[in-house]
PDB file of C-alpha atoms in Angstrom:
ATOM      1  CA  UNK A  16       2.737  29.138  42.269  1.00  0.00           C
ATOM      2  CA  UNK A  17       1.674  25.707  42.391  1.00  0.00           C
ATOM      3  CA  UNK A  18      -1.229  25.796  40.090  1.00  0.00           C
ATOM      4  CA  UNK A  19       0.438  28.236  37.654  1.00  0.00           C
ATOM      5  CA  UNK A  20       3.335  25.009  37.324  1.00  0.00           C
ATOM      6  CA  UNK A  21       0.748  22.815  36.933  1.00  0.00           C
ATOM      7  CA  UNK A  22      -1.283  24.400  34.412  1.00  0.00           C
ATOM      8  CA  UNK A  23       2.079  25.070  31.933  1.00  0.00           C
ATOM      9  CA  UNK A  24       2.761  21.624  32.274  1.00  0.00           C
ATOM     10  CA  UNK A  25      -0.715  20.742  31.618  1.00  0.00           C
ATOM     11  CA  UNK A  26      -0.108  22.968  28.691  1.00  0.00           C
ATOM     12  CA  UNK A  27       2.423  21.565  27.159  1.00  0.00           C
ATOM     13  CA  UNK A  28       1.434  18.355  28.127  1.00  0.00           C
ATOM     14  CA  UNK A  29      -1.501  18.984  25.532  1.00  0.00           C
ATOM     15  CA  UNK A  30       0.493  20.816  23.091  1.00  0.00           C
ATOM     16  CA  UNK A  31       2.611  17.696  22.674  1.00  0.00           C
ATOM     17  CA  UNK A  32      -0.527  15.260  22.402  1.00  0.00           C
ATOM     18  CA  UNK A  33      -2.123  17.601  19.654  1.00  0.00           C
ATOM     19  CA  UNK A  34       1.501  17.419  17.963  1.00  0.00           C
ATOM     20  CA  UNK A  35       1.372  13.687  18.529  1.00  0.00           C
ATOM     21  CA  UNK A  36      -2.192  13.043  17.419  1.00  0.00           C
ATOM     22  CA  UNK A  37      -1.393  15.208  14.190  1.00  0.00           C
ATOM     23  CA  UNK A  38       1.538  13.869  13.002  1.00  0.00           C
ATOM     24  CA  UNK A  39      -0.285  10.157  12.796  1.00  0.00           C
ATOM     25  CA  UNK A  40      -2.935  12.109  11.041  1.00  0.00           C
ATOM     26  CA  UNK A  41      -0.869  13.088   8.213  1.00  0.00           C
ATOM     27  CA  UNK A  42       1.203   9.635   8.234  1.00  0.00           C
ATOM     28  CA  UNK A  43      -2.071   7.614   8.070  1.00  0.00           C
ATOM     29  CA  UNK A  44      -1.947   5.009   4.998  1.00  0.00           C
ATOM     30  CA  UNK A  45      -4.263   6.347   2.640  1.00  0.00           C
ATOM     31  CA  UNK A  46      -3.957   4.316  -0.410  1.00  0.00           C
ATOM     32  CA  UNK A  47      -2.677   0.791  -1.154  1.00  0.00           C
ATOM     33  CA  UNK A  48      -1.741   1.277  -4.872  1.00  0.00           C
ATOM     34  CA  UNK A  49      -0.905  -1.955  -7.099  1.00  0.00           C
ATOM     35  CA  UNK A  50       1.224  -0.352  -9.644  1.00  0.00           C
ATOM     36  CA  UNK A  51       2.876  -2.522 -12.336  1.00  0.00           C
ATOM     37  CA  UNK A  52       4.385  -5.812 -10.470  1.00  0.00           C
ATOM     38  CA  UNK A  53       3.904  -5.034  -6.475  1.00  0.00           C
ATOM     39  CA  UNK A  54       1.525  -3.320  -4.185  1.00  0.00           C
ATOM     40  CA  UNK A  55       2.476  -0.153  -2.201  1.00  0.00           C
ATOM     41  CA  UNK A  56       0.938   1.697   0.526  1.00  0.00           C
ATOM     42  CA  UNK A  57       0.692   5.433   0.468  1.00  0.00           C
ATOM     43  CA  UNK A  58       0.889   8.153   3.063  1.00  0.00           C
ATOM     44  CA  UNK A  59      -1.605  10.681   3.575  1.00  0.00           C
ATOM     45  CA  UNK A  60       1.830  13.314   3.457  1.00  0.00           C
ATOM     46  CA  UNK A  61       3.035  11.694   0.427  1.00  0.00           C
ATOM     47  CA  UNK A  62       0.082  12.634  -1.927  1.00  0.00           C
ATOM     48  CA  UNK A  63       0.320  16.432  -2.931  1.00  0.00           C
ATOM     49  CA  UNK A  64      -3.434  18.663  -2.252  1.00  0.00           C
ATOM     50  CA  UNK A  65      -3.283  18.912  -6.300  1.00  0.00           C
ATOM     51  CA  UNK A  66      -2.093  15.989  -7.973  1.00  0.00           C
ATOM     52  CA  UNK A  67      -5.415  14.659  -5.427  1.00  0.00           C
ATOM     53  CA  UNK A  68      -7.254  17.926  -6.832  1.00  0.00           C
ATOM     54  CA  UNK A  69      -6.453  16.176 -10.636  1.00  0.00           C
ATOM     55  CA  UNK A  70      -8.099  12.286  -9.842  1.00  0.00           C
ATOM     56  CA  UNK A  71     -10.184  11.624 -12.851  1.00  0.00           C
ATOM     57  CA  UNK A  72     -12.727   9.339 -10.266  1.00  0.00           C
ATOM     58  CA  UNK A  73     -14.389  11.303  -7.481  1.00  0.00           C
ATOM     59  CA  UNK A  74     -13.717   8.496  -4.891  1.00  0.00           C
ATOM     60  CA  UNK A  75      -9.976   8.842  -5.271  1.00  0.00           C
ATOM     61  CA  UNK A  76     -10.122  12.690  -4.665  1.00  0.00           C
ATOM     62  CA  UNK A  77     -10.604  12.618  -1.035  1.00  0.00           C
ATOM     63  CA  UNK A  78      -7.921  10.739   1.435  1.00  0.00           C
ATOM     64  CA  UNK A  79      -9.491   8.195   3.405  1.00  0.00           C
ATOM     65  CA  UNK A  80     -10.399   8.304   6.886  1.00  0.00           C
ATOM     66  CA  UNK A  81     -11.116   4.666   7.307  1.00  0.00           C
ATOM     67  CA  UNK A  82      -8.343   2.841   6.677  1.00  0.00           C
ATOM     68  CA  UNK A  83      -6.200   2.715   2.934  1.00  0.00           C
ATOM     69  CA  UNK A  84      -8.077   2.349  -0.457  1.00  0.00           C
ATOM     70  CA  UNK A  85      -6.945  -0.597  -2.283  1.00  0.00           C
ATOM     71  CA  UNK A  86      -6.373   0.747  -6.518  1.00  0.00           C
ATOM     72  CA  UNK A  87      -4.475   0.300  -8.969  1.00  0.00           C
ATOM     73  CA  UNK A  88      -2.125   2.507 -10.715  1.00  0.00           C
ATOM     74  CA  UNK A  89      -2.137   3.020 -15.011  1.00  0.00           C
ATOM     75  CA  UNK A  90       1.035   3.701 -16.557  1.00  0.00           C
ATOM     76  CA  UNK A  91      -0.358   6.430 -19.142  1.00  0.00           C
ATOM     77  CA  UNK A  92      -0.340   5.590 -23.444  1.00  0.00           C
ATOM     78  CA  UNK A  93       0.277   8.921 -23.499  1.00  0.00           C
ATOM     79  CA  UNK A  94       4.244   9.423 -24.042  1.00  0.00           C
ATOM     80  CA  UNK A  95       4.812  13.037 -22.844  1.00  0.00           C
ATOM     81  CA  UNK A  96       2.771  11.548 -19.965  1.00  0.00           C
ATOM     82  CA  UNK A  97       5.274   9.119 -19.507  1.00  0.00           C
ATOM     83  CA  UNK A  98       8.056  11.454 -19.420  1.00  0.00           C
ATOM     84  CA  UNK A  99       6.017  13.878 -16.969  1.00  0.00           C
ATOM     85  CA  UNK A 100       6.589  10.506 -15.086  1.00  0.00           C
ATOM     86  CA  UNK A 101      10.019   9.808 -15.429  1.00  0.00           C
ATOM     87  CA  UNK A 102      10.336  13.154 -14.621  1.00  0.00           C
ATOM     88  CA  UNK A 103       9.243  13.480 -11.727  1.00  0.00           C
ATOM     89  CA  UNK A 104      10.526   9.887 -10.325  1.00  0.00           C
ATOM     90  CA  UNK A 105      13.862  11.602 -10.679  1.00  0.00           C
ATOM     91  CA  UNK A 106      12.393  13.540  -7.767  1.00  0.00           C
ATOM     92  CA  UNK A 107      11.463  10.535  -5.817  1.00  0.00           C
ATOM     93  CA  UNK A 108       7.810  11.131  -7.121  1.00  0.00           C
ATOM     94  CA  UNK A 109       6.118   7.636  -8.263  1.00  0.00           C
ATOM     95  CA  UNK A 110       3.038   6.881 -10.177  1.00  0.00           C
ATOM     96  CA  UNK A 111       1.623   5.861  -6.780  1.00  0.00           C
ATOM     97  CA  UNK A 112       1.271   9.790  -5.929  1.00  0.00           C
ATOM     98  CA  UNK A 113      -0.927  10.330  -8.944  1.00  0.00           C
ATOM     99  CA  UNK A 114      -4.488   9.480  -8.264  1.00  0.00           C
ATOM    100  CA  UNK A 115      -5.339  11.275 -11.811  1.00  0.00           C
ATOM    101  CA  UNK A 116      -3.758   7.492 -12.914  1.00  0.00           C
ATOM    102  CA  UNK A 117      -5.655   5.416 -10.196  1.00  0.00           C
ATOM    103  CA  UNK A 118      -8.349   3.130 -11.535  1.00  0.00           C
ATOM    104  CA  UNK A 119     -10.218   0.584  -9.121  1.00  0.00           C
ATOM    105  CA  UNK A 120      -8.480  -2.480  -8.010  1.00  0.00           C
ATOM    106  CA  UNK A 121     -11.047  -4.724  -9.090  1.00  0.00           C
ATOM    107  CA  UNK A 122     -10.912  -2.990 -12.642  1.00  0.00           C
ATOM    108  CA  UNK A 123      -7.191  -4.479 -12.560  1.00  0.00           C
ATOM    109  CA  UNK A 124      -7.192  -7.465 -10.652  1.00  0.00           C
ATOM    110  CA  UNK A 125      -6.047  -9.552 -13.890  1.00  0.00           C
ATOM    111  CA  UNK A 126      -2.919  -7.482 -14.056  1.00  0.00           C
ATOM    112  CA  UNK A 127      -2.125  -8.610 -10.480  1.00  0.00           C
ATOM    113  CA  UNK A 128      -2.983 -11.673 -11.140  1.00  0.00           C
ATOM    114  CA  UNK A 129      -1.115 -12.145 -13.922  1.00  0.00           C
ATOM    115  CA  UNK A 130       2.497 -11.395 -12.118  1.00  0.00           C
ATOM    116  CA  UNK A 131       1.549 -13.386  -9.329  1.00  0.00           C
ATOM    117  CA  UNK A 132       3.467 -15.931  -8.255  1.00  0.00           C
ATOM    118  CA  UNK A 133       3.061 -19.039  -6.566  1.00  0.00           C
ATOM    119  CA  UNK A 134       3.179 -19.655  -3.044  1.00  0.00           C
ATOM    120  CA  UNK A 135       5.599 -22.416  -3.717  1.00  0.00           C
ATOM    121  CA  UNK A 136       8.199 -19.778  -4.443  1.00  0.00           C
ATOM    122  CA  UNK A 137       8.038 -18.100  -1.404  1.00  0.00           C
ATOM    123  CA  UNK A 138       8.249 -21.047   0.765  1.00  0.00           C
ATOM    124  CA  UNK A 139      11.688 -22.598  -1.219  1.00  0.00           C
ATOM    125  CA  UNK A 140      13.416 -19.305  -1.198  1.00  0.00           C
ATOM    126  CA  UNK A 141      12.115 -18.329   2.422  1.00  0.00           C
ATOM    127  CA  UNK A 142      11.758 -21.870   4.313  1.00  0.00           C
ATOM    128  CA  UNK A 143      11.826 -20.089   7.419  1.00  0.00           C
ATOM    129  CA  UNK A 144       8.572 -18.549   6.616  1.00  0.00           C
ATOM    130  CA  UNK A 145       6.684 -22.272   5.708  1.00  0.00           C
ATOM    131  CA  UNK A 146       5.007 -22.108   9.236  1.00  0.00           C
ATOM    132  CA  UNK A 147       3.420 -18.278   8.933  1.00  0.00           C
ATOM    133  CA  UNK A 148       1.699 -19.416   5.399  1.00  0.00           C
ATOM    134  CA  UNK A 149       0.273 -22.892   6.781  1.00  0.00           C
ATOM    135  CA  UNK A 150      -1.262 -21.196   9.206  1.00  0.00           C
ATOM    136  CA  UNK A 151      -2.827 -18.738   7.191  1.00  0.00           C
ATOM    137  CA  UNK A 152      -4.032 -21.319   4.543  1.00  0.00           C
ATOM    138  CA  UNK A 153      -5.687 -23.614   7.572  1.00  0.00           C
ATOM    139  CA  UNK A 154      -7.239 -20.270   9.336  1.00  0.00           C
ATOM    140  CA  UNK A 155      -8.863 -18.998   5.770  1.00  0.00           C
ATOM    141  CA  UNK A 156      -9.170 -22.639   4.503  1.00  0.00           C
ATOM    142  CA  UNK A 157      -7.333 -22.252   1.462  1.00  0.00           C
ATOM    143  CA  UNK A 158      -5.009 -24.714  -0.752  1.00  0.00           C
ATOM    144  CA  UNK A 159      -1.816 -23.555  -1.469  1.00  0.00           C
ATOM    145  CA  UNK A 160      -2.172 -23.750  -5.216  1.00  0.00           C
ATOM    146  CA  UNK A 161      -5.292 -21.471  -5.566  1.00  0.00           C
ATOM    147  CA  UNK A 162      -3.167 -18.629  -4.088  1.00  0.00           C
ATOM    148  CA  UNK A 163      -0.505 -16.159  -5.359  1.00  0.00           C
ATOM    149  CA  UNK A 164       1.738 -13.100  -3.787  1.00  0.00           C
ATOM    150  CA  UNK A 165       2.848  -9.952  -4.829  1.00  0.00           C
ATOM    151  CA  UNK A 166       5.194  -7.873  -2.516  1.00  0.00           C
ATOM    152  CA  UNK A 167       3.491  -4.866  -1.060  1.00  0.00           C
ATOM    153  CA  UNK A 168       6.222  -2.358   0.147  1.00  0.00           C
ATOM    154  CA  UNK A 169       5.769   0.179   3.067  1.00  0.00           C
ATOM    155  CA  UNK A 170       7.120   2.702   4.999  1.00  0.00           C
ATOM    156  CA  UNK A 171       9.437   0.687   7.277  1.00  0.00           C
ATOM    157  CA  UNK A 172       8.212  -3.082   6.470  1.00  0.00           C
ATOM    158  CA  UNK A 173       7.505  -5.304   3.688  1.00  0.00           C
ATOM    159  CA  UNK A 174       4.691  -7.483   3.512  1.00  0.00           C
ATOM    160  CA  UNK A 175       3.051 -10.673   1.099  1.00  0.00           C
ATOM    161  CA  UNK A 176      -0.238  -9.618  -0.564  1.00  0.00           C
ATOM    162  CA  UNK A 177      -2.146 -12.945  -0.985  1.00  0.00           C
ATOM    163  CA  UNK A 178      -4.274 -13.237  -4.439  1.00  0.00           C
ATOM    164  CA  UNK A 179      -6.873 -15.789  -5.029  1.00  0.00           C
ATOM    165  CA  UNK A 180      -5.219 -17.474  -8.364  1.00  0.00           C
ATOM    166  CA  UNK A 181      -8.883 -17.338  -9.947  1.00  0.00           C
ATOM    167  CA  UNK A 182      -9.826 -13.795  -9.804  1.00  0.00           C
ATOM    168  CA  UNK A 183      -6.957 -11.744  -8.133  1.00  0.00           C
ATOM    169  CA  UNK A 184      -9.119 -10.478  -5.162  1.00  0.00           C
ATOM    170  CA  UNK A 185      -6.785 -10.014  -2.565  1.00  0.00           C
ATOM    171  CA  UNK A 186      -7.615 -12.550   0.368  1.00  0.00           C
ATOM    172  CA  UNK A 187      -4.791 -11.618   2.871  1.00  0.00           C
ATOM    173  CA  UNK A 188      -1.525 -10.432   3.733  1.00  0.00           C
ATOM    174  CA  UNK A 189       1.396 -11.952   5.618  1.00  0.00           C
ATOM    175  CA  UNK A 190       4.009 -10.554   7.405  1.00  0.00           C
ATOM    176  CA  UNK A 191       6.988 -11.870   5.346  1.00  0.00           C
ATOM    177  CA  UNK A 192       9.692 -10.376   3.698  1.00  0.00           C
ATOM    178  CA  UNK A 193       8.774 -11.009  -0.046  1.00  0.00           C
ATOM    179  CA  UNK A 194      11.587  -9.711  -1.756  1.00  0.00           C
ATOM    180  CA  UNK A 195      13.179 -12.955  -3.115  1.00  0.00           C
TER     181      UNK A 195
END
């Protein structure tokens, strides 16, 4: 009687780590998509099997296993395009879910760069925060003026992308709210 207690509890003990080890599976970030004025991560879940099926690049057909994608999301020329858009934001479906509109993040990098803003900015309206970005501009050796922020919006947390001011290539990311 023993073992047979043992074993369902061994059972379910295993049932509930497969549930566990699935579940982060499907939540994994996937894609960190600069769309418009701000970065935003995206969820393995939150990308439908064939909007993925429709991605005009082979490398942005697949979800990643390794850790998110960073790419960049086109608003389409196209106007019933745009409406399929509007559309479907209605239904809490962004441009971020459509990798037929992602294009690679160095490909857009100007665009980022270009509603950067300084890290000046962050540091008046977040003072608080003044201590976080020193350190991270001794630590990567960086001036203050040669680098920009976007916010980059996730799940549960908001974060600072950091953007070299001469080519947008992202160089970090800080763990401040950048919402200001």
């Amino acid at each position: 009687e023993l073992r047979r207690d043992l074993a369902v509890i061994a059972a379910l003990q295993l049932a509930a780590l497969g549930y566990g080890v699935h579940t982060v599976f499907e939540a994994r970030p996937v894609f960190t998509v600069f769309a418009v004025d701000r970065f935003e991560v995206v969820t393995a879940n939150e990308i439908e099997p064939e909007l993925l099926a429709k991605a005009k690049r082979p490398e942005f057909s697949t979800l990643s296993m390794a850790g998110p994608a960073l790419v960049a999301a086109d608003t389409p020329d196209d106007a019933k395009e745009r409406g399929r858009l509007i559309f479907a934001a209605s239904e809490g479906v962004d441009v971020k879910h459509f990798p037929e509109y992602y294009a690679p993040y160095a490909e857009r990098s100007a665009q980022a760069l270009r509603r950067a803003k300084p890290l000046s900015n962050l540091i008046e309206k977040r003072p608080e925060t003044k201590w976080r970005i020193e350190e991270f501009l001794d630590s990567s050796k960086r001036q203050q003026q040669e680098t920009g922020f976007l916010p980059l919006s996730a799940r549960t947390q908001d974060f600072c992308v950091l953007l070299d001011r001469k080519d947008g290539k992202v160089v970090g990311f800080l763990s401040v709210d950048p919402w200001i």
